[in-house]
Short mmCIF file of C-alpha atoms and ligand atoms in Angstrom, two decimals:
data_model
loop_
_atom_site.label_atom_id
_atom_site.label_comp_id
_atom_site.label_asym_id
_atom_site.label_seq_id
_atom_site.Cartn_x
_atom_site.Cartn_y
_atom_site.Cartn_z
CA MET A 218 39.34 -8.98 25.37
CA THR A 219 41.82 -10.55 22.82
CA ALA A 220 42.98 -8.22 20.21
CA LEU A 221 42.13 -9.26 16.65
CA ASP A 222 45.02 -10.85 14.81
CA ILE A 223 44.82 -8.88 11.63
CA ASP A 224 47.46 -10.88 9.70
CA PHE A 225 45.33 -14.07 10.36
CA VAL A 226 42.23 -12.21 9.25
CA ARG A 227 43.69 -10.95 5.94
CA ALA A 228 45.14 -14.34 5.17
CA GLN A 229 41.53 -15.57 4.94
CA PHE A 230 40.68 -13.10 2.09
CA PRO A 231 42.29 -13.85 -1.18
CA ALA A 232 41.73 -10.23 -2.40
CA PHE A 233 44.59 -9.09 0.00
CA ALA A 234 47.02 -11.38 -1.95
CA GLU A 235 45.59 -10.47 -5.37
CA PRO A 236 48.38 -8.78 -7.55
CA SER A 237 45.86 -6.41 -9.24
CA LEU A 238 44.63 -5.03 -5.93
CA GLN A 239 48.01 -4.29 -4.37
CA GLY A 240 48.49 -0.67 -3.19
CA GLN A 241 44.84 -0.10 -2.96
CA ALA A 242 42.93 0.13 0.19
CA PHE A 243 39.29 -0.88 0.13
CA PHE A 244 36.82 1.65 1.63
CA GLU A 245 33.55 0.78 0.01
CA ASN A 246 32.75 -2.31 2.09
CA ALA A 247 29.22 -0.94 2.80
CA GLY A 248 28.68 -1.52 -0.87
CA GLY A 249 29.81 -5.14 -0.80
CA SER A 250 32.75 -6.79 1.11
CA TYR A 251 35.64 -8.87 -0.05
CA THR A 252 34.84 -12.60 0.11
CA CYS A 253 36.54 -14.90 2.38
CA ARG A 254 38.38 -17.96 1.01
CA GLN A 255 36.10 -20.41 2.84
CA VAL A 256 33.16 -19.09 0.81
CA ILE A 257 35.09 -19.05 -2.46
CA ASP A 258 36.35 -22.67 -1.94
CA ARG A 259 32.89 -23.95 -1.27
CA LEU A 260 31.61 -22.06 -4.37
CA ILE A 261 34.22 -23.68 -6.65
CA ARG A 262 33.67 -27.09 -5.09
CA PHE A 263 29.93 -26.76 -5.49
CA TYR A 264 30.25 -25.81 -9.14
CA THR A 265 32.91 -28.36 -10.03
CA GLN A 266 31.72 -31.36 -7.92
CA ARG A 267 28.05 -31.02 -7.03
CA LYS A 268 26.37 -29.01 -9.97
CA VAL A 269 23.43 -31.38 -10.12
CA GLN A 270 19.90 -30.99 -8.85
CA PRO A 271 20.23 -31.24 -4.98
CA TYR A 272 18.21 -33.45 -2.73
CA ALA A 273 18.13 -36.52 -5.11
CA PRO A 274 19.33 -39.96 -4.12
CA TYR A 275 22.80 -39.98 -5.72
CA GLU A 276 26.06 -38.91 -4.01
CA ALA A 277 26.86 -35.60 -5.70
CA SER A 278 23.26 -34.39 -5.17
CA ARG A 279 23.01 -35.69 -1.60
CA LEU A 280 26.28 -33.80 -0.75
CA GLY A 281 24.94 -30.69 -2.43
CA GLY A 282 21.70 -30.64 -0.60
CA GLU A 283 23.41 -31.38 2.69
CA GLU A 284 25.69 -28.39 2.20
CA MET A 285 22.77 -26.21 1.47
CA ASP A 286 20.91 -27.28 4.79
CA LYS A 287 24.16 -26.98 6.69
CA ALA A 288 24.49 -23.38 5.51
CA ARG A 289 21.13 -22.43 7.13
CA ALA A 290 21.65 -24.48 10.24
CA ARG A 291 25.14 -23.01 11.01
CA LEU A 292 24.21 -19.46 10.26
CA ALA A 293 20.99 -19.76 12.25
CA ALA A 294 22.77 -21.21 15.23
CA LEU A 295 25.32 -18.27 15.20
CA MET A 296 22.42 -15.86 15.32
CA GLY A 297 20.54 -17.60 18.25
CA VAL A 298 17.65 -18.69 16.07
CA ALA A 299 16.18 -22.05 14.89
CA THR A 300 17.30 -23.48 11.49
CA ASP A 301 13.84 -23.10 9.86
CA GLU A 302 13.77 -19.47 10.88
CA LEU A 303 16.58 -18.42 8.44
CA SER A 304 16.19 -18.40 4.67
CA PHE A 305 17.88 -17.16 1.65
CA GLY A 306 16.59 -14.90 -1.17
CA PRO A 307 18.24 -13.27 -4.23
CA SER A 308 18.81 -9.94 -2.25
CA THR A 309 17.53 -8.01 0.66
CA THR A 310 15.55 -5.74 -1.58
CA GLN A 311 13.79 -8.72 -3.06
CA ASN A 312 13.13 -10.22 0.26
CA THR A 313 11.41 -7.08 1.56
CA TYR A 314 9.27 -7.01 -1.56
CA VAL A 315 8.06 -10.54 -0.81
CA LEU A 316 7.60 -9.72 2.89
CA ALA A 317 5.59 -6.67 2.04
CA GLN A 318 3.43 -8.67 -0.36
CA ALA A 319 2.77 -11.02 2.63
CA PHE A 320 1.94 -8.12 4.93
CA SER A 321 -0.49 -6.70 2.30
CA LYS A 322 -2.61 -9.76 2.55
CA PHE A 323 -2.22 -10.01 6.40
CA MET A 324 -3.23 -6.55 7.26
CA LYS A 325 -6.56 -4.76 6.89
CA PRO A 326 -7.26 -1.33 5.46
CA GLY A 327 -7.13 1.29 8.17
CA GLU A 328 -4.36 -0.50 10.01
CA ALA A 329 -0.89 1.15 10.13
CA ILE A 330 2.82 0.66 9.66
CA ILE A 331 5.74 2.67 10.64
CA VAL A 332 8.69 3.36 8.30
CA THR A 333 11.80 5.60 8.84
CA ASN A 334 13.48 8.17 6.56
CA GLN A 335 16.71 7.00 7.76
CA ASP A 336 16.52 3.56 5.88
CA HIS A 337 18.02 2.47 2.68
CA GLU A 338 15.12 2.44 0.19
CA ALA A 339 15.12 -1.40 0.39
CA ASN A 340 13.38 -1.36 3.80
CA SER A 341 11.19 1.64 2.98
CA GLY A 342 9.72 1.80 -0.47
CA PRO A 343 8.29 -1.87 -0.54
CA TRP A 344 6.51 -0.99 2.76
CA ARG A 345 5.32 2.47 1.69
CA ARG A 346 3.67 0.88 -1.21
CA LEU A 347 1.11 -0.74 1.13
CA ALA A 348 -0.59 2.63 1.16
CA GLU A 349 -2.03 1.50 -2.29
CA GLU A 350 -3.87 -1.28 -0.38
CA GLY A 351 -5.37 1.19 2.13
CA ILE A 352 -2.69 0.65 4.90
CA GLU A 353 -1.73 3.93 6.81
CA VAL A 354 1.96 4.64 6.49
CA ARG A 355 3.44 6.70 9.26
CA GLU A 356 7.04 8.08 8.94
CA TRP A 357 9.45 8.03 11.97
CA GLN A 358 11.63 10.99 10.90
CA ILE A 359 15.21 11.66 11.69
CA ASP A 360 16.64 14.77 13.31
CA PRO A 361 17.57 16.88 10.16
CA GLN A 362 20.90 17.95 11.69
CA THR A 363 22.23 14.76 13.15
CA GLY A 364 20.36 12.05 11.40
CA HIS A 365 19.43 10.51 14.68
CA LEU A 366 16.25 8.50 15.29
CA ASP A 367 14.72 9.48 18.51
CA THR A 368 12.65 6.74 20.39
CA ALA A 369 10.54 9.38 21.93
CA GLN A 370 9.17 10.20 18.48
CA LEU A 371 8.40 6.54 17.88
CA GLU A 372 6.41 6.60 21.07
CA ASN A 373 4.17 9.33 19.65
CA LEU A 374 3.51 7.26 16.42
CA LEU A 375 2.59 4.00 18.21
CA ASP A 376 -0.95 3.09 18.80
CA GLU A 377 -3.27 -0.08 18.52
CA LYS A 378 -3.55 0.45 14.74
CA VAL A 379 0.17 -0.22 14.15
CA ARG A 380 1.11 -3.71 13.03
CA LEU A 381 4.61 -3.33 11.95
CA VAL A 382 7.64 -1.00 12.47
CA CYS A 383 10.35 -1.11 9.92
CA PHE A 384 13.75 0.38 10.84
CA PRO A 385 17.46 -0.15 10.25
CA HIS A 386 19.84 -1.60 12.74
CA CYS A 387 22.24 0.98 11.34
CA SER A 388 21.77 3.29 8.37
CA ASN A 389 24.15 2.98 5.48
CA VAL A 390 24.76 6.79 5.53
CA VAL A 391 24.20 7.87 9.17
CA GLY A 392 26.10 4.99 10.60
CA GLU A 393 24.54 5.28 14.13
CA ILE A 394 23.66 1.99 15.86
CA ASN A 395 20.01 2.07 16.73
CA PRO A 396 18.75 0.48 20.06
CA VAL A 397 17.05 -2.47 18.35
CA ALA A 398 16.15 -4.23 21.59
CA GLU A 399 14.66 -1.08 22.97
CA ILE A 400 12.61 -0.20 19.86
CA THR A 401 11.47 -3.75 19.49
CA ALA A 402 10.17 -3.84 23.10
CA MET A 403 8.28 -0.54 22.48
CA ALA A 404 6.71 -1.94 19.24
CA HIS A 405 5.82 -5.30 20.92
CA ALA A 406 4.17 -3.44 23.89
CA ALA A 407 1.97 -1.54 21.43
CA GLY A 408 1.15 -4.93 19.66
CA ALA A 409 3.26 -4.37 16.57
CA PHE A 410 5.85 -6.61 14.92
CA VAL A 411 9.27 -5.28 13.82
CA CYS A 412 11.37 -5.72 10.59
CA VAL A 413 14.92 -4.78 11.09
CA ASP A 414 17.26 -4.02 8.15
CA GLY A 415 20.59 -5.32 9.48
CA VAL A 416 22.45 -5.06 6.15
CA SER A 417 24.71 -2.12 7.40
CA TYR A 418 25.24 -3.78 10.77
CA ALA A 419 25.87 -7.61 10.13
CA PRO A 420 29.20 -7.26 8.56
CA HIS A 421 30.48 -5.76 11.84
CA GLY A 422 29.33 -8.91 13.77
CA LEU A 423 26.33 -11.04 13.38
CA PRO A 424 23.65 -10.13 16.09
CA ASN A 425 21.93 -12.59 18.25
CA VAL A 426 18.40 -12.03 16.84
CA ASP A 427 16.80 -13.95 19.80
CA GLU A 428 18.27 -11.46 22.26
CA LEU A 429 17.31 -8.47 20.21
CA GLY A 430 13.79 -9.87 20.09
CA ALA A 431 13.29 -8.78 16.44
CA ASP A 432 10.55 -10.65 14.50
CA ILE A 433 12.40 -10.15 11.14
CA TYR A 434 16.07 -9.38 10.66
CA LEU A 435 17.48 -8.93 7.20
CA PHE A 436 20.99 -8.71 5.87
CA SER A 437 22.94 -9.39 2.72
CA ALA A 438 25.60 -12.06 2.55
CA TYR A 439 27.54 -10.36 -0.13
CA LYS A 440 28.39 -7.57 2.34
CA THR A 441 29.29 -10.04 5.07
CA TYR A 442 32.10 -11.90 3.33
CA GLY A 443 29.67 -14.21 1.45
CA PRO A 444 28.04 -14.75 -1.89
CA HIS A 445 25.49 -12.48 -3.50
CA GLN A 446 22.49 -13.51 -1.43
CA GLY A 447 20.02 -11.87 0.88
CA ILE A 448 19.42 -13.56 4.26
CA MET A 449 16.29 -13.31 6.28
CA VAL A 450 15.38 -14.35 9.83
CA ILE A 451 11.73 -14.57 10.36
CA ARG A 452 10.74 -15.74 13.80
CA LYS A 453 8.31 -18.73 13.60
CA ALA A 454 5.43 -17.03 15.38
CA LEU A 455 5.27 -14.30 12.81
CA GLY A 456 6.16 -16.62 9.78
CA GLU A 457 3.35 -18.96 10.59
CA LEU A 458 0.98 -16.09 10.82
CA LEU A 459 1.78 -14.33 7.52
CA PRO A 460 0.21 -15.83 4.40
CA ASN A 461 2.54 -18.19 2.41
CA GLN A 462 4.20 -16.58 -0.61
CA ALA A 463 5.59 -19.71 -2.08
CA HIS A 464 3.96 -22.68 -3.84
CA TYR A 465 0.99 -23.96 -1.97
CA PHE A 466 2.49 -27.34 -1.26
CA ASN A 467 5.52 -25.69 0.46
CA ALA A 468 3.35 -23.80 2.87
CA ASP A 469 4.31 -26.17 5.74
CA SER A 470 7.97 -25.35 5.52
CA LEU A 471 8.71 -22.14 7.37
CA TYR A 472 12.07 -21.48 5.44
CA LYS A 473 10.36 -21.95 2.07
CA ARG A 474 7.25 -19.68 2.79
CA PHE A 475 8.92 -16.48 1.84
CA THR A 476 11.26 -17.51 -1.01
CA PRO A 477 8.82 -17.91 -3.91
CA ALA A 478 11.69 -18.55 -6.47
CA GLY A 479 13.94 -21.63 -6.53
CA PRO A 480 17.07 -20.94 -4.34
CA ASP A 481 20.51 -20.39 -5.88
CA HIS A 482 21.87 -23.69 -4.80
CA ALA A 483 25.62 -22.99 -5.14
CA GLN A 484 25.40 -19.66 -3.33
CA VAL A 485 23.30 -20.95 -0.62
CA ALA A 486 25.80 -23.90 0.02
CA ALA A 487 28.75 -21.56 -0.18
CA SER A 488 27.18 -19.44 2.62
CA ALA A 489 28.30 -22.11 4.89
CA GLY A 490 31.74 -20.66 4.30
CA MET A 491 30.66 -17.68 6.24
CA ALA A 492 30.11 -19.88 9.29
CA ASP A 493 33.46 -21.59 8.56
CA TYR A 494 35.12 -18.23 8.69
CA PHE A 495 33.49 -17.03 11.82
CA GLU A 496 34.36 -20.21 13.58
CA ALA A 497 38.12 -20.17 12.30
CA LEU A 498 38.27 -16.72 13.66
CA ALA A 499 37.01 -17.66 17.09
CA ALA A 500 39.19 -20.81 17.29
CA HIS A 501 42.20 -18.86 16.14
CA HIS A 502 41.65 -16.42 19.02
CA GLY A 503 41.32 -19.27 21.63
CA HIS A 504 37.55 -19.26 21.82
CA ALA A 505 35.46 -22.45 22.35
CA GLY A 506 31.78 -22.51 23.06
CA THR A 507 28.31 -22.97 21.56
CA ALA A 508 27.38 -21.49 18.23
CA ALA A 509 25.53 -18.66 19.73
CA GLU A 510 28.61 -17.92 22.07
CA THR A 511 30.88 -18.11 19.05
CA GLY A 512 28.69 -15.57 17.23
CA ALA A 513 28.84 -13.25 20.19
CA PHE A 514 32.67 -13.58 20.55
CA VAL A 515 33.48 -12.92 16.95
CA HIS A 516 31.03 -9.88 16.96
CA ASP A 517 32.84 -8.25 19.95
CA LEU A 518 36.22 -9.22 18.45
CA MET A 519 35.40 -7.38 15.27
CA ARG A 520 33.73 -4.45 16.90
CA ALA A 521 36.53 -3.84 19.26
CA HIS A 522 39.14 -3.65 16.24
CA GLU A 523 36.78 -1.49 14.21
CA VAL A 524 36.13 0.92 17.12
CA LYS A 525 39.80 1.42 17.73
CA LEU A 526 40.50 2.14 14.02
CA LEU A 527 37.44 4.29 13.51
CA GLN A 528 38.02 7.06 16.19
CA PRO A 529 41.06 8.59 14.63
CA LEU A 530 39.19 8.79 11.30
CA LEU A 531 36.21 10.48 12.87
CA ASP A 532 38.45 12.91 14.86
CA ALA A 533 40.25 13.74 11.54
CA VAL A 534 37.05 14.50 9.67
CA SER A 535 35.10 16.15 12.37
CA ASP A 536 37.97 18.76 12.81
CA ARG A 537 37.38 20.06 9.35
CA ASN A 538 35.01 22.90 8.55
CA ASN A 539 34.63 22.17 4.95
CA VAL A 540 33.24 18.60 5.69
CA ARG A 541 29.88 17.55 7.36
CA LEU A 542 30.13 14.17 9.09
CA LEU A 543 26.75 12.47 9.17
CA GLY A 544 25.95 10.64 12.33
CA PRO A 545 27.86 10.41 15.62
CA SER A 546 31.49 11.35 16.05
CA ARG A 547 32.04 8.76 18.78
CA ALA A 548 33.07 5.34 17.27
CA GLU A 549 31.28 3.28 20.01
CA ASN A 550 27.96 4.61 18.78
CA ARG A 551 28.33 3.74 15.07
CA ALA A 552 29.49 1.35 12.39
CA PRO A 553 32.59 2.26 10.48
CA THR A 554 30.50 3.55 7.69
CA VAL A 555 31.32 7.15 7.32
CA ALA A 556 29.46 9.51 5.15
CA LEU A 557 30.67 12.98 4.41
CA SER A 558 28.78 15.79 2.77
CA LEU A 559 31.21 18.04 1.02
CA ASN A 560 28.94 20.66 -0.50
CA ARG A 561 29.99 19.61 -3.93
CA ALA A 562 29.54 16.33 -6.00
CA ALA A 563 31.10 13.50 -4.04
CA GLU A 564 31.80 11.18 -6.85
CA PRO A 565 34.60 13.21 -8.46
CA VAL A 566 36.26 13.39 -4.98
CA ALA A 567 36.01 9.54 -4.86
CA ALA A 568 37.66 9.41 -8.18
CA GLN A 569 40.53 11.64 -6.94
CA LEU A 570 40.87 9.34 -3.84
CA ALA A 571 41.35 6.52 -6.29
CA GLU A 572 44.60 8.15 -7.60
CA PHE A 573 45.92 7.95 -4.02
CA GLY A 574 45.07 4.13 -3.75
CA ILE A 575 41.79 4.61 -1.97
CA MET A 576 38.82 2.86 -3.20
CA ALA A 577 35.62 4.60 -2.10
CA GLY A 578 32.28 5.73 -3.52
CA GLY A 579 30.30 8.93 -3.98
CA GLY A 580 26.51 9.16 -4.38
CA ASP A 581 23.29 8.76 -2.54
CA PHE A 582 23.57 5.12 -1.85
CA TYR A 583 19.90 4.59 -2.20
CA ALA A 584 19.40 6.48 1.12
CA VAL A 585 17.77 9.35 -0.87
CA ARG A 586 15.19 10.02 1.82
CA ALA A 587 17.87 10.26 4.44
CA LEU A 588 20.01 12.78 2.47
CA ASP A 589 16.90 14.78 1.56
CA ALA A 590 15.91 15.03 5.20
CA MET A 591 19.33 16.22 6.09
CA GLY A 592 19.28 18.97 3.48
CA ILE A 593 21.90 17.23 1.34
CA ASP A 594 21.27 17.24 -2.42
CA PRO A 595 21.08 13.60 -3.42
CA ALA A 596 22.50 14.50 -6.93
CA GLU A 597 25.62 15.78 -5.09
CA GLY A 598 25.58 12.93 -2.74
CA VAL A 599 28.07 12.03 0.02
CA LEU A 600 31.56 10.56 -0.03
CA ARG A 601 31.26 7.37 1.78
CA ILE A 602 34.17 5.63 3.48
CA SER A 603 33.33 2.26 4.97
CA PHE A 604 35.57 -0.44 6.41
CA THR A 605 35.44 -3.64 8.38
CA HIS A 606 37.41 -5.74 10.79
CA TYR A 607 39.96 -6.74 8.01
CA THR A 608 40.92 -3.17 7.46
CA SER A 609 44.45 -2.27 8.95
CA GLU A 610 45.63 0.65 10.86
CA ALA A 611 48.10 1.46 8.07
CA GLU A 612 45.19 1.61 5.53
CA VAL A 613 43.25 4.09 7.73
CA ALA A 614 46.36 6.19 8.15
CA LYS A 615 46.71 6.15 4.36
CA LEU A 616 43.07 7.12 3.90
CA ILE A 617 43.44 10.07 6.45
CA GLU A 618 46.53 11.25 4.48
CA ALA A 619 44.65 11.06 1.16
CA LEU A 620 41.70 12.88 2.51
CA ASP A 621 44.09 15.65 3.63
CA ARG A 622 45.14 16.13 0.09
CA VAL A 623 41.82 15.85 -1.71
CA VAL A 624 39.12 17.19 0.58
C1 PLP B 821 21.38 -0.60 4.60
C2 PLP B 821 21.05 -1.36 3.42
N1 PLP B 821 19.90 -2.07 3.34
C3 PLP B 821 19.47 -2.63 2.22
C4 PLP B 821 20.33 -2.85 1.16
C5 PLP B 821 19.83 -3.69 -0.01
O1 PLP B 821 20.54 -4.82 -0.09
P1 PLP B 821 20.51 -5.78 -1.41
O2 PLP B 821 21.49 -5.22 -2.29
O3 PLP B 821 20.84 -7.11 -0.86
O4 PLP B 821 19.07 -5.64 -1.97
C6 PLP B 821 21.45 -2.12 1.10
C7 PLP B 821 22.31 -2.21 -0.04
O5 PLP B 821 23.27 -1.48 -0.17
C8 PLP B 821 21.86 -1.50 2.32
O6 PLP B 821 23.01 -0.71 2.32
#
């Protein structure tokens, strides 16, 4: 496998050349990533040249609409799904609320859903509220020590009443990569659909949703080098079954069915810049192929770089007895989203790290249920260090040195 050309990568992100950010290494990427220049360029172009109502028969409008359509088509192709199966909403949280609304009409009282206590609240709370409609909510619980979700436990929760299983591809505090294809196959065998929160996974390489088999796959563009949008993949078979949540006359359009509000035209159009970036990355590293092959190539390229940088950090933190590392200590099994429980409030520690040029955060990161389950006071929270493929070896070394001083 070709090694990632980190200089090329960083040249695609204006933040790395921004004078006010010099000397500061960014380690809160799970909160929101830097934006690639392809997205910024498209956003500026849309606001300066195409800021008219799209899909009308004059040139600026036609171009605006075309860019919005291209964004969906190109991202869908990278993820191995049809264009109509990908849609945009204001955020992943908003998207799950709309989907939960659809399921509340689709399901009958007495039927069941499964949620986890590993998830960010976005893929948990909206579904749990279905209890108010008479839906039985079953919780797939993590191991209190490790934060691990055991598929054997899921087997015990599945039966013919379950219509939906909601779980994360990767938790934003535990970091462990869950076996989505295996979990999905188990749910399908029991007659249930799955809704996968991919927000903490997608920035580390877009998955091929067709290969995973997931019925719904959600992620947030603003954590994946793009603008502030939530992106939903809803496979056709399920999308056509669920009741329409949009205007009645849009019911026949799969990509409009679960986006009741008008789209943010400029941000949808700018999302094509994410595809530009992934394609530029593939081309720069000598890859040519179909969109799905390009998606897979970029995924593996990013992952290999991240795994290489992550192991020394995991080794450094798991050696300490005053730090509890959440999730696996082997880099292959996790995303580079590393939460540390310190037995004291985490945010002041993040503030100390800032003095050493490290941008990181402390808190509960809306994973309150996961922290509670692992015996961590959400008010104290965890120190979270998260990076992506654009992070350099030197930045990780600087982080380890700063942690040595502060923790
Ligand atoms: C794992 C995970 N899921 C969902 C969300 C919610 O995403 P959004 O901010 O787009 O609603 C977040 C945001 O932090 C997250 O980390």
